[in-house]
Coordinates of C-alpha atoms and ligand atoms in Angstrom, one line a residue:
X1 CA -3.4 7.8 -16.7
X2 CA -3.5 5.4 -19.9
X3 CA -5.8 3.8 -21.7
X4 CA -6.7 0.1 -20.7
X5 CA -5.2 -0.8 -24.4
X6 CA -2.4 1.4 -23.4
X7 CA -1.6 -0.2 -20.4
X8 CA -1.9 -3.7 -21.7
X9 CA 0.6 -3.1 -24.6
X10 CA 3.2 -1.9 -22.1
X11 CA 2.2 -4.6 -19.7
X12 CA 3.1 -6.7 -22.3
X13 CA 5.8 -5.3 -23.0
X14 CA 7.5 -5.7 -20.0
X15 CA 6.3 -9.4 -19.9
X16 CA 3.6 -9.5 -17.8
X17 CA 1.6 -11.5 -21.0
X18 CA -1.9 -9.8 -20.4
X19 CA -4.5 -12.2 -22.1
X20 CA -2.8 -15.6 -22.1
X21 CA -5.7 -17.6 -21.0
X22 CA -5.5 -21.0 -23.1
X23 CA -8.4 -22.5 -24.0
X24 CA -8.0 -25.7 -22.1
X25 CA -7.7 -24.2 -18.5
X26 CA -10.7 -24.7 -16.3
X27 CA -12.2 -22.4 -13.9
X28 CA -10.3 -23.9 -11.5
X29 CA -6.9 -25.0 -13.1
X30 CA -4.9 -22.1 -13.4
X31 CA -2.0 -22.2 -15.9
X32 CA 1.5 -20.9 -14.6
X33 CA 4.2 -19.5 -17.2
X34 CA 7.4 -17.8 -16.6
X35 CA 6.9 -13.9 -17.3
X36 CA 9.7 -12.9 -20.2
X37 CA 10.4 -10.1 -20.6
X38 CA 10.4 -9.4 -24.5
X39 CA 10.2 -6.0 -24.8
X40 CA 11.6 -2.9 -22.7
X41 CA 9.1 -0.4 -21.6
X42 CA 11.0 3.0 -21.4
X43 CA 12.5 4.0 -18.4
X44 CA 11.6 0.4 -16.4
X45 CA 14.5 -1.4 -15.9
X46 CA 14.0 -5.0 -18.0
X47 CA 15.2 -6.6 -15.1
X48 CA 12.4 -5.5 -12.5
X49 CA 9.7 -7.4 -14.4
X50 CA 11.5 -10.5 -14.9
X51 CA 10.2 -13.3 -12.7
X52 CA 6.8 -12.9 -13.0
X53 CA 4.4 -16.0 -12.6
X54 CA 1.1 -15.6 -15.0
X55 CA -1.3 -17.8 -13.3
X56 CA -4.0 -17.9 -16.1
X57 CA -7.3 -18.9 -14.8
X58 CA -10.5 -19.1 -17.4
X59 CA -12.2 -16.9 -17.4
X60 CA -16.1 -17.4 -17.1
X61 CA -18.4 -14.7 -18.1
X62 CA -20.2 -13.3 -15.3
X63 CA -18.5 -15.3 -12.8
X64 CA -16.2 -13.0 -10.1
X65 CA -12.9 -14.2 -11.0
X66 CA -11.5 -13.4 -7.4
X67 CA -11.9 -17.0 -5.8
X68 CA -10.4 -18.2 -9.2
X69 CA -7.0 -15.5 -8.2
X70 CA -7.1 -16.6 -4.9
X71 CA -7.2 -20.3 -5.6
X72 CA -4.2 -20.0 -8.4
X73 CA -2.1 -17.6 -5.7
X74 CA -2.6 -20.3 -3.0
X75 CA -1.8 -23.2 -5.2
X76 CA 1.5 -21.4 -6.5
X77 CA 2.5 -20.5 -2.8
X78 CA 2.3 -23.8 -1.6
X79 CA 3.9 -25.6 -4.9
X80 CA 6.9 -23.0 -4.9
X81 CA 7.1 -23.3 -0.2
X82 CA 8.0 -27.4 -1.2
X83 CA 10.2 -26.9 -4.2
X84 CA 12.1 -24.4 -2.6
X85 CA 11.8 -25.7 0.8
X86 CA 10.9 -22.5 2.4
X87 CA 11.3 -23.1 6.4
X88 CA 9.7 -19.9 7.3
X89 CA 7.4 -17.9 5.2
X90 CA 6.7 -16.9 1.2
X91 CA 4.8 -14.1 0.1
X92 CA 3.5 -13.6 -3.3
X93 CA 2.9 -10.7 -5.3
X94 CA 0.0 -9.9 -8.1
X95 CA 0.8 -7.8 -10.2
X96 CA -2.1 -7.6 -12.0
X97 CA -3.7 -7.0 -9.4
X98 CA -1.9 -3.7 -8.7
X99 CA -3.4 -2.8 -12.3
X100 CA -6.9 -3.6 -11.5
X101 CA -6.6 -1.5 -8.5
X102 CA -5.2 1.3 -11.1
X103 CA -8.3 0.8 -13.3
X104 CA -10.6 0.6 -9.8
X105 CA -9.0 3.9 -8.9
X106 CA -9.6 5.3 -12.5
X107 CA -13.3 4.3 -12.5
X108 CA -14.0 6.1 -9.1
X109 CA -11.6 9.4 -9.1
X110 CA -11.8 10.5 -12.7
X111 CA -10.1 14.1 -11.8
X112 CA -7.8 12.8 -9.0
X113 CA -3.9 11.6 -10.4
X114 CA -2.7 9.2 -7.6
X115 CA 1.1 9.3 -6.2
X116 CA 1.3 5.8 -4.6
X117 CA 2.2 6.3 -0.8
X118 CA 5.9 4.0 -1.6
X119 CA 5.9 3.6 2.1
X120 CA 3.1 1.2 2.3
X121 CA 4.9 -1.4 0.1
X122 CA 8.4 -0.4 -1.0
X123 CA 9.0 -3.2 -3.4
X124 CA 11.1 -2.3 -7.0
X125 CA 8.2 -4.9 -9.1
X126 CA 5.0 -3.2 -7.2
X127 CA 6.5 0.6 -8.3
X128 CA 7.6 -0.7 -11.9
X129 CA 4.2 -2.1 -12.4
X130 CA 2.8 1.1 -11.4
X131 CA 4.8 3.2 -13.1
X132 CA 3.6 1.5 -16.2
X133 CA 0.1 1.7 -15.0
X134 CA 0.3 5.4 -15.4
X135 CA 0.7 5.7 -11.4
X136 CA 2.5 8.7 -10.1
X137 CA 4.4 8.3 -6.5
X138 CA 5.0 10.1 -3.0
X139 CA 7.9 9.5 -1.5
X140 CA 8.9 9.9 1.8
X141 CA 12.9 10.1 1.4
X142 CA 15.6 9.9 -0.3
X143 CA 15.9 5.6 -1.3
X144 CA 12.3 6.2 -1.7
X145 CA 12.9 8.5 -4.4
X146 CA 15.8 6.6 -5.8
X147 CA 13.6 3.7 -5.9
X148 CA 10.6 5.5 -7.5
X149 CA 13.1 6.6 -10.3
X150 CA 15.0 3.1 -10.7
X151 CA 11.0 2.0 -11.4
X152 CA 10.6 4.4 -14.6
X153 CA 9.3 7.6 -13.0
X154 CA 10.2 10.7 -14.1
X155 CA 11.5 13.4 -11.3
X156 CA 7.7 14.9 -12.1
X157 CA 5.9 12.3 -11.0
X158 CA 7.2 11.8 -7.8
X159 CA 5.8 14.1 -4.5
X160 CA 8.6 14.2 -1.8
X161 CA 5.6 14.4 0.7
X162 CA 6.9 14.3 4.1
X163 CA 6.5 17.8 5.8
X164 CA 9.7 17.1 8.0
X165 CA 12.8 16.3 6.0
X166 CA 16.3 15.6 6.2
X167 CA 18.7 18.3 5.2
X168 CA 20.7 16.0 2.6
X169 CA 17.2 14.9 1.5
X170 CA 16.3 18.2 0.4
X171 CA 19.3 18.1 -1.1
X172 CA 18.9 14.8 -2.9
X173 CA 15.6 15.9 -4.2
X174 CA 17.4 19.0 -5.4
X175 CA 19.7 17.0 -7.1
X176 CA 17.4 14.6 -8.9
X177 CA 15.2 17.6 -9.8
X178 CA 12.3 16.0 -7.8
X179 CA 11.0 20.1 -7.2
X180 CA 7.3 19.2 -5.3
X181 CA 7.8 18.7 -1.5
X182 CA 5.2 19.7 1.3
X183 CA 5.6 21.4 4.2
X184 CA 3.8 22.1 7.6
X185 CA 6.0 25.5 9.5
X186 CA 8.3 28.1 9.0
X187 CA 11.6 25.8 10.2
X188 CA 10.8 23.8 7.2
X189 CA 10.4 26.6 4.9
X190 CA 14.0 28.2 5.7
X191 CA 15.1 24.7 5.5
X192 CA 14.1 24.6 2.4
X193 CA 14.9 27.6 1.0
X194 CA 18.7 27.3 1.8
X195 CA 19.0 24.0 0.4
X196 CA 16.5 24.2 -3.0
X197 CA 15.4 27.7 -3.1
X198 CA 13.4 26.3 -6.8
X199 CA 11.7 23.8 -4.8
X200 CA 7.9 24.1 -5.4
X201 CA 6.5 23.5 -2.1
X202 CA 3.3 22.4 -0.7
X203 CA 1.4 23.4 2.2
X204 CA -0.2 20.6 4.8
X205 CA -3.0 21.5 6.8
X206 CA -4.4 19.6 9.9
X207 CA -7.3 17.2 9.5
X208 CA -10.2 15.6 11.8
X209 CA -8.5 12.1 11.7
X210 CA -10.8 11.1 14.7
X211 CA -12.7 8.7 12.6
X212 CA -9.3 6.6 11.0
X213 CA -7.5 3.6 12.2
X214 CA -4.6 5.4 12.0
X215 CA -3.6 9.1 13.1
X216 CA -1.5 11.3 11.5
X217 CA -2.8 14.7 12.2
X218 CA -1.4 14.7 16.1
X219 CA 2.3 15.1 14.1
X220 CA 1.8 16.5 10.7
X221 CA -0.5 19.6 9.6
X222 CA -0.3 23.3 9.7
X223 CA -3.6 24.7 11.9
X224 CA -6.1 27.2 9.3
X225 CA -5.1 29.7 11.9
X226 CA -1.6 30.0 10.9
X227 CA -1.7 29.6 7.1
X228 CA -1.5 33.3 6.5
X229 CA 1.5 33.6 8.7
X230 CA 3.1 30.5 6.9
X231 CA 2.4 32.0 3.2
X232 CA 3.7 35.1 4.0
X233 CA 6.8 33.8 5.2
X234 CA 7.2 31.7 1.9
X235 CA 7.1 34.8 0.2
X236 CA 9.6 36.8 2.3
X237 CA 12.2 33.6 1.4
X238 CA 11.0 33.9 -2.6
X239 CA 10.0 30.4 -2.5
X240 CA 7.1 29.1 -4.7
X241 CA 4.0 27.7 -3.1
X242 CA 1.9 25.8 -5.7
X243 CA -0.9 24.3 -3.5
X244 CA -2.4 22.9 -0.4
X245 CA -2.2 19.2 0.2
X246 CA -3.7 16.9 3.7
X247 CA -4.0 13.6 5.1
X248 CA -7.3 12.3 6.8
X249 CA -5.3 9.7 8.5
X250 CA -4.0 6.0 7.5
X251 CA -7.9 3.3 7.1
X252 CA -10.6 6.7 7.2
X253 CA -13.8 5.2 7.5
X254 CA -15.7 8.8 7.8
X255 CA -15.9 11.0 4.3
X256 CA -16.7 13.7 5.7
X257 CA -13.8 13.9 7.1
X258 CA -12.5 14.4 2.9
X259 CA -15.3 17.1 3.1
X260 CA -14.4 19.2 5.9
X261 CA -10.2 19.1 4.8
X262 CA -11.5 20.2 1.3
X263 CA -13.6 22.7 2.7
X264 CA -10.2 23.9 4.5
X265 CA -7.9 23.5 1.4
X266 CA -10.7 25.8 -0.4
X267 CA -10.3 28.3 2.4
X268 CA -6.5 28.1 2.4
X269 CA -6.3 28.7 -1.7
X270 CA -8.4 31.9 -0.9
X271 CA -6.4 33.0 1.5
X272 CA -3.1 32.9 -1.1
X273 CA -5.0 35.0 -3.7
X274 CA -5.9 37.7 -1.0
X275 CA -2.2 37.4 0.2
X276 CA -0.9 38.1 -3.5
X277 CA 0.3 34.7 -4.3
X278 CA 0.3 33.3 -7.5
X279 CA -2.7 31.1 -7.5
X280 CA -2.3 27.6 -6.2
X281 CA -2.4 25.1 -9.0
X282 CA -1.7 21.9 -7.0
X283 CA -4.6 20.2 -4.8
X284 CA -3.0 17.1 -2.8
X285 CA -5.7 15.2 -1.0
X286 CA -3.5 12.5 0.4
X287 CA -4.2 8.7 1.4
X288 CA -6.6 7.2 3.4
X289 CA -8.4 5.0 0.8
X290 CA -9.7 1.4 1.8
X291 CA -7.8 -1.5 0.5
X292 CA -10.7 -3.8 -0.1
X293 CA -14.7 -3.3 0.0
X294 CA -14.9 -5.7 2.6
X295 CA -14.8 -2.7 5.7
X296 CA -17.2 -0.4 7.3
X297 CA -16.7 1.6 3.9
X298 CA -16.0 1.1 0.7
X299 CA -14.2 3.0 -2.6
X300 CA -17.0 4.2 -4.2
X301 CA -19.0 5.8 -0.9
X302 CA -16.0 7.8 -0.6
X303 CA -15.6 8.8 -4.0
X304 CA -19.1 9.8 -4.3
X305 CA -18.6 12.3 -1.5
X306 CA -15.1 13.2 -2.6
X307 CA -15.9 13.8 -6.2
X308 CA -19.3 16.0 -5.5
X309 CA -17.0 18.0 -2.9
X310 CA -14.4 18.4 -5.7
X311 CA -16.8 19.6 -8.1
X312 CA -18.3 22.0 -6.0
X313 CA -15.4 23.5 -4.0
X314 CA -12.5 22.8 -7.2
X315 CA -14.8 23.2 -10.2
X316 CA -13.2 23.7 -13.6
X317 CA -9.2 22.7 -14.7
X318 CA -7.1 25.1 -13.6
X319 CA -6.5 23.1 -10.0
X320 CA -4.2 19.7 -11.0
X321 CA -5.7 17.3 -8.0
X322 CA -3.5 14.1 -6.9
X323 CA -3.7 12.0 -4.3
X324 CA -1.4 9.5 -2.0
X325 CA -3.2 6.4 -1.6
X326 CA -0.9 4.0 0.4
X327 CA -3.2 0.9 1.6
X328 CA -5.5 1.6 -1.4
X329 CA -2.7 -0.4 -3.8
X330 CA -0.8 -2.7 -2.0
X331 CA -3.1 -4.1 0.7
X332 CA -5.2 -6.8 -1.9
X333 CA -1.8 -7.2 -3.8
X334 CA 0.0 -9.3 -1.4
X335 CA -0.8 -12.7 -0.2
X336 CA 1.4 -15.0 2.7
X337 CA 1.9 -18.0 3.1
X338 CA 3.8 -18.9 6.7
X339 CA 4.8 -22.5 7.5
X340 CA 4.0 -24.2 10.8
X341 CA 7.1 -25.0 12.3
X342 CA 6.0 -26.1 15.8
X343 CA 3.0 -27.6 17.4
X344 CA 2.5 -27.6 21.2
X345 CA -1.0 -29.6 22.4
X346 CA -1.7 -28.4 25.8
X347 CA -2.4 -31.5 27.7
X348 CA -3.2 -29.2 31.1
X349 CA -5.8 -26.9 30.6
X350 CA -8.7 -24.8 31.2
X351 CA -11.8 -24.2 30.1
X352 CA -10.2 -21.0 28.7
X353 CA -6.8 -22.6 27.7
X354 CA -6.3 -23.7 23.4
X355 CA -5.8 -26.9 23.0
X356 CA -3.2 -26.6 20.5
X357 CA -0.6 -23.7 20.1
X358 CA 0.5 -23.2 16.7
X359 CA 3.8 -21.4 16.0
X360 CA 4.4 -20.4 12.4
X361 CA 7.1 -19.2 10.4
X362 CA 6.3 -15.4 10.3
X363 CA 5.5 -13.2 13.0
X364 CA 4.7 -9.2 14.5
X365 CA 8.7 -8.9 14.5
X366 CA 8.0 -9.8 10.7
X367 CA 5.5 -9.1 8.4
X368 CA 3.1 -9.2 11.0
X369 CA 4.3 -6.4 12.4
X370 CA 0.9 -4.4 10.9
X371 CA -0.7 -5.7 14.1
X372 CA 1.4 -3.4 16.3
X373 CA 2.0 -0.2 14.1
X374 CA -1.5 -0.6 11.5
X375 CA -3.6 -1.9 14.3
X376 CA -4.6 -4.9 11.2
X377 CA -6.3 -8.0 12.3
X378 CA -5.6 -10.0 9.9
X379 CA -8.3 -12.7 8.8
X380 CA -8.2 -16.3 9.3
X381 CA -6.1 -18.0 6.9
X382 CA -6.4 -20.9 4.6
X383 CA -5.0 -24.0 5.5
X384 CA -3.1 -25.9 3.6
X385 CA -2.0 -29.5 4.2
X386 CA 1.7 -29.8 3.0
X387 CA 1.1 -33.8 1.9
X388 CA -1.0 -35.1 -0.1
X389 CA -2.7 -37.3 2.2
X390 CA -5.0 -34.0 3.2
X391 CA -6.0 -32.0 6.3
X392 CA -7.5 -33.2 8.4
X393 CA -11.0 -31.3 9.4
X394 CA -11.1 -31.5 12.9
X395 CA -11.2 -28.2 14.3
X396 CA -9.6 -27.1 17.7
X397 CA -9.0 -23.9 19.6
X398 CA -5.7 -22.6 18.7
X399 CA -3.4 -20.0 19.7
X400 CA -1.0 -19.1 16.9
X401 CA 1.9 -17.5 17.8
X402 CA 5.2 -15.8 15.3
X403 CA 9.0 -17.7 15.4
X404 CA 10.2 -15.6 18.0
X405 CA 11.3 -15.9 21.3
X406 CA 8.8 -13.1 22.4
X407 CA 4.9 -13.6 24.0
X408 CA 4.0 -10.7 22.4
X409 CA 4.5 -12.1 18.9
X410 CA 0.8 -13.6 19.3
X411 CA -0.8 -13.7 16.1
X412 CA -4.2 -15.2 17.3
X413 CA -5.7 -15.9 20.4
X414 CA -8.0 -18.6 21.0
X415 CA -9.5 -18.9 17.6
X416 CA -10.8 -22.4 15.5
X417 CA -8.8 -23.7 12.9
X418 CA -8.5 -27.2 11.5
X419 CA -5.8 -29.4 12.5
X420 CA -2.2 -29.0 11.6
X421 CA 0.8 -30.7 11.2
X422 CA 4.4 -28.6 11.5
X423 CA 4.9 -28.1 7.9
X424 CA 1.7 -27.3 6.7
X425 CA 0.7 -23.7 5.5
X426 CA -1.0 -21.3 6.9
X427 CA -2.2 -18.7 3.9
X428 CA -3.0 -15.3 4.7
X429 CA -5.1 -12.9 1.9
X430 CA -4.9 -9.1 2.1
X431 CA -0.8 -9.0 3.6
X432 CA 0.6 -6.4 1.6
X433 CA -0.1 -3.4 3.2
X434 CA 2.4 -1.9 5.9
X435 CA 3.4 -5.7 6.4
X436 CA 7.0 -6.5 4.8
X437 CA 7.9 -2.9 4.5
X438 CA 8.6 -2.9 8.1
X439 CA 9.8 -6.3 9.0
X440 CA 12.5 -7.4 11.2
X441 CA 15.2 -9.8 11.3
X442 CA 15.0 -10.1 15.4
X443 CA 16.0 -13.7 17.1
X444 CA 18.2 -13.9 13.3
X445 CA 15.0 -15.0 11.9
X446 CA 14.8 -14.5 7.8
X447 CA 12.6 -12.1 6.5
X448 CA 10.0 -13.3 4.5
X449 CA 10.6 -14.1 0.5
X450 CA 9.0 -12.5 -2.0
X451 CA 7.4 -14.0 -5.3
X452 CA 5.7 -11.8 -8.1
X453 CA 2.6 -13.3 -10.4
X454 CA 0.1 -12.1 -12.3
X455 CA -3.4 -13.3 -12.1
X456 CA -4.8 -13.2 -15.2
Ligands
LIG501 C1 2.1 11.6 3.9 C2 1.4 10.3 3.7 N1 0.8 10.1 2.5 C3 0.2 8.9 2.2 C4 0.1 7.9 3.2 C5 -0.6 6.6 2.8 O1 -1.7 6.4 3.5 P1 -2.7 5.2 3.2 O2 -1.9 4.0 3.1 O3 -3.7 5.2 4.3 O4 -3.4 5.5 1.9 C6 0.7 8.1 4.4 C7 0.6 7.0 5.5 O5 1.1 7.1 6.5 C8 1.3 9.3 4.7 O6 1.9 9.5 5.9

């Protein structure tokens, strides 16, 4: 990874203007520019960054700029939702914020290169800024390699780490010369070996994923048991097994969980040295990694126990160690802002019963769909009054519900929030993770629009 003067001469570069803060903003008042894109960074189409809003916000020593962000992000949402006349939903995009996380990551995984898990948020802007953030990528399939190479990366810096693969993606990845790919069984491995016998692959080994929101271990991951069996056949088929990756499963809030897979991995790179492998050089430690502090744990509690557990069990530089933090990047990046489009009071009701139901312009067929599939509550939004006459304060029970035709699209029950009129906005923090990257267009309904801005 770069140098923080590094990565700010190629942010600027690709127009993101690091560092514009004028001297008349106040805390509050955030100034907006048009990114331009002056420069080319290498290998990142120009076009990508173009677009980009910098919200500059003063910056006031010893003051957390993040209410400042948030402010600027909510104010540009709701400025561009009237001039554009959005009817559903707009999301928008910080890019800078992406290269904090990069710099967060940095500070708390000093030995760990991170591959961004694409399939959290598969958007062209988010991969270019990483690429030029020094940010490596796993991919899970062919587009998703495409697209990590359209962004800048180099076939090297991309994992195709999805231990069940397509036969023409194999073959894709062969023919981009993207060579690292994991694996979980001996089908895979003959797969493999006919299709891209030079592939360098990667063993995946089961995880306790008991203590994470979501489970992967249940499909993916080779038992200890049979890790002998499965480097032996590698062998046999002359294919080339550099390391041992794992996944403790999608929002881990248990570190030892990172503990006991290393502890495995450890066990696993023994194993290929009494087998007569070439020693493994590639340790994958997967995704898992909390998007904000804000949970039951935080960055640095894990990275404490990670890093000790890396030093004691990995010690020295012979063993290159990546990760694939999904969540980790894109949840804090991405913030929503969905229109009320209709208003029902309910005039017969129960104790029980909301006395108003909301419905708003983006839903779980949507990017809301991280209710279902990432079990995300999201948290109560902002509200933002769409006229300038205000909002007005009183607050009711409300049910808020998506645009489509379907009782299931429920994004609250029975919560507080202030008055609305159809129109208004509801703003939503935190909606990047596993949100768009798996929305809908069921009942015709748009998808939601994307902006991109840089918080500065
Ligand atoms: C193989 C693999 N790597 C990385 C990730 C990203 O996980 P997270 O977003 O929890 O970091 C996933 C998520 O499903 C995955 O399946």
């Amino acid at each position: 990874m770069q140098s923080d003067h590094a990565l700010q001469q190629r942010a600027a570069h690709v127009g993101l203007q690091l560092g514009m803060d004028s001297a008349d903003t106040s805390s509050t008042e955030c100034q907006v520019g048009r990114g331009s894109s002056p420069g080319h960074l290498p290998g990142v189409p120009n076009s990508r960054m173009e677009g980009v809003t910098t919200l500059s916000c003063k910056s006031v020593q010893g003051k957390d700029m993040t209410a400042e962000w948030r402010d600027a992000i909510q104010q540009h949402l709701v400025k561009n939702g009237l001039a554009r006349d959005t009817p559903n939903a707009l999301m928008a995009i910080d890019v800078a914020q992406l290269e904090r996380q990069a710099g967060k990551w940095r500070a708390n995984f000093p030995r760990v290169q991170p591959f961004y898990a694409v399939k959290s948020l598969p958007d062209p802007v988010v991969l270019s800024t990483l690429v030029a953030s020094g940010v490596n990528f796993d991919c899970a399939s062919s587009a998703e390699i495409d697209a990590a190479l359209e962004a800048g990366a180099t076939p090297e810096r991309i994992i195709f780490a999805n231990p069940v693969k397509f036969p023409g993606d194999i073959k894709h990845a062969r023919e981009v010369g993207v060579r690292k790919m994991t694996f979980d069984n001996d089908d895979e491995l003959e797969k493999v070996a006919t299709i891209f016998p030079d592939a360098e692959v990667v063993l995946r080994i089961v995880t306790d994923d008991s203590k994470s929101v979501c489970r992967l271990s249940n499909k993916y991951g080779a038992a200890i048991e049979d890790c002998s069996f499965l480097l032996e056949r590698a062998k046999e088929l002359r294919l080339k097994v550099i390391g041992v990756s794992f996944h403790v499963g999608s929002g881990s809030s248990e570190p030892t969980a990172f503990v006991d897979a290393l502890r495995n991995a450890r066990k696993v790179f023994d194993i290929a040295i009494e087998l007569g492998l070439s020693p493994f050089r590639l340790l994958d430690i997967g995704g898992g990694f909390p998007g904000d502090d804000d949970g039951v744990i935080t960055t640095k509690e894990i990275a404490d126990v990670v890093n000790a557990a890396l030093d004691q069990l990995f010690p020295g530089n012979d063993v290159e160690i990546i990760s694939e933090p999904g969540r980790f990047f894109s949840h804090s990046s991405a913030t929503l802002a969905a229109r009320v489009i209709a208003r029902r009071k309910v005039r017969t009701r129960t104790e029980e019963d909301p006395e108003v139901l909301y419905y708003i312009g983006d839903g779980v067929y949507g990017s809301f769909n991280c209710m279902l599939y990432d079990h995300y509550t999201p948290a109560l939004p902002e509200m933002v009054p769409a006229n300038e006459s205000g909002l007005d304060r009183r607050v009711l029970q409300t049910r808020v519900f998506g645009p489509t035709c379907d009782g299931l699209d429920t994004i609250y029950d029975n919560v507080p929030l202030p008055h609305l009129d159809i129109g208004d906005f509801m703003v939503f923090r935190n909606m990047g993770a596993y949100t768009i990257a798996a929305s809908s267009r069921f009942n015709g309904i748009n998808r939601t629009e994307v902006t991109y801005v840089s918080t500065q």
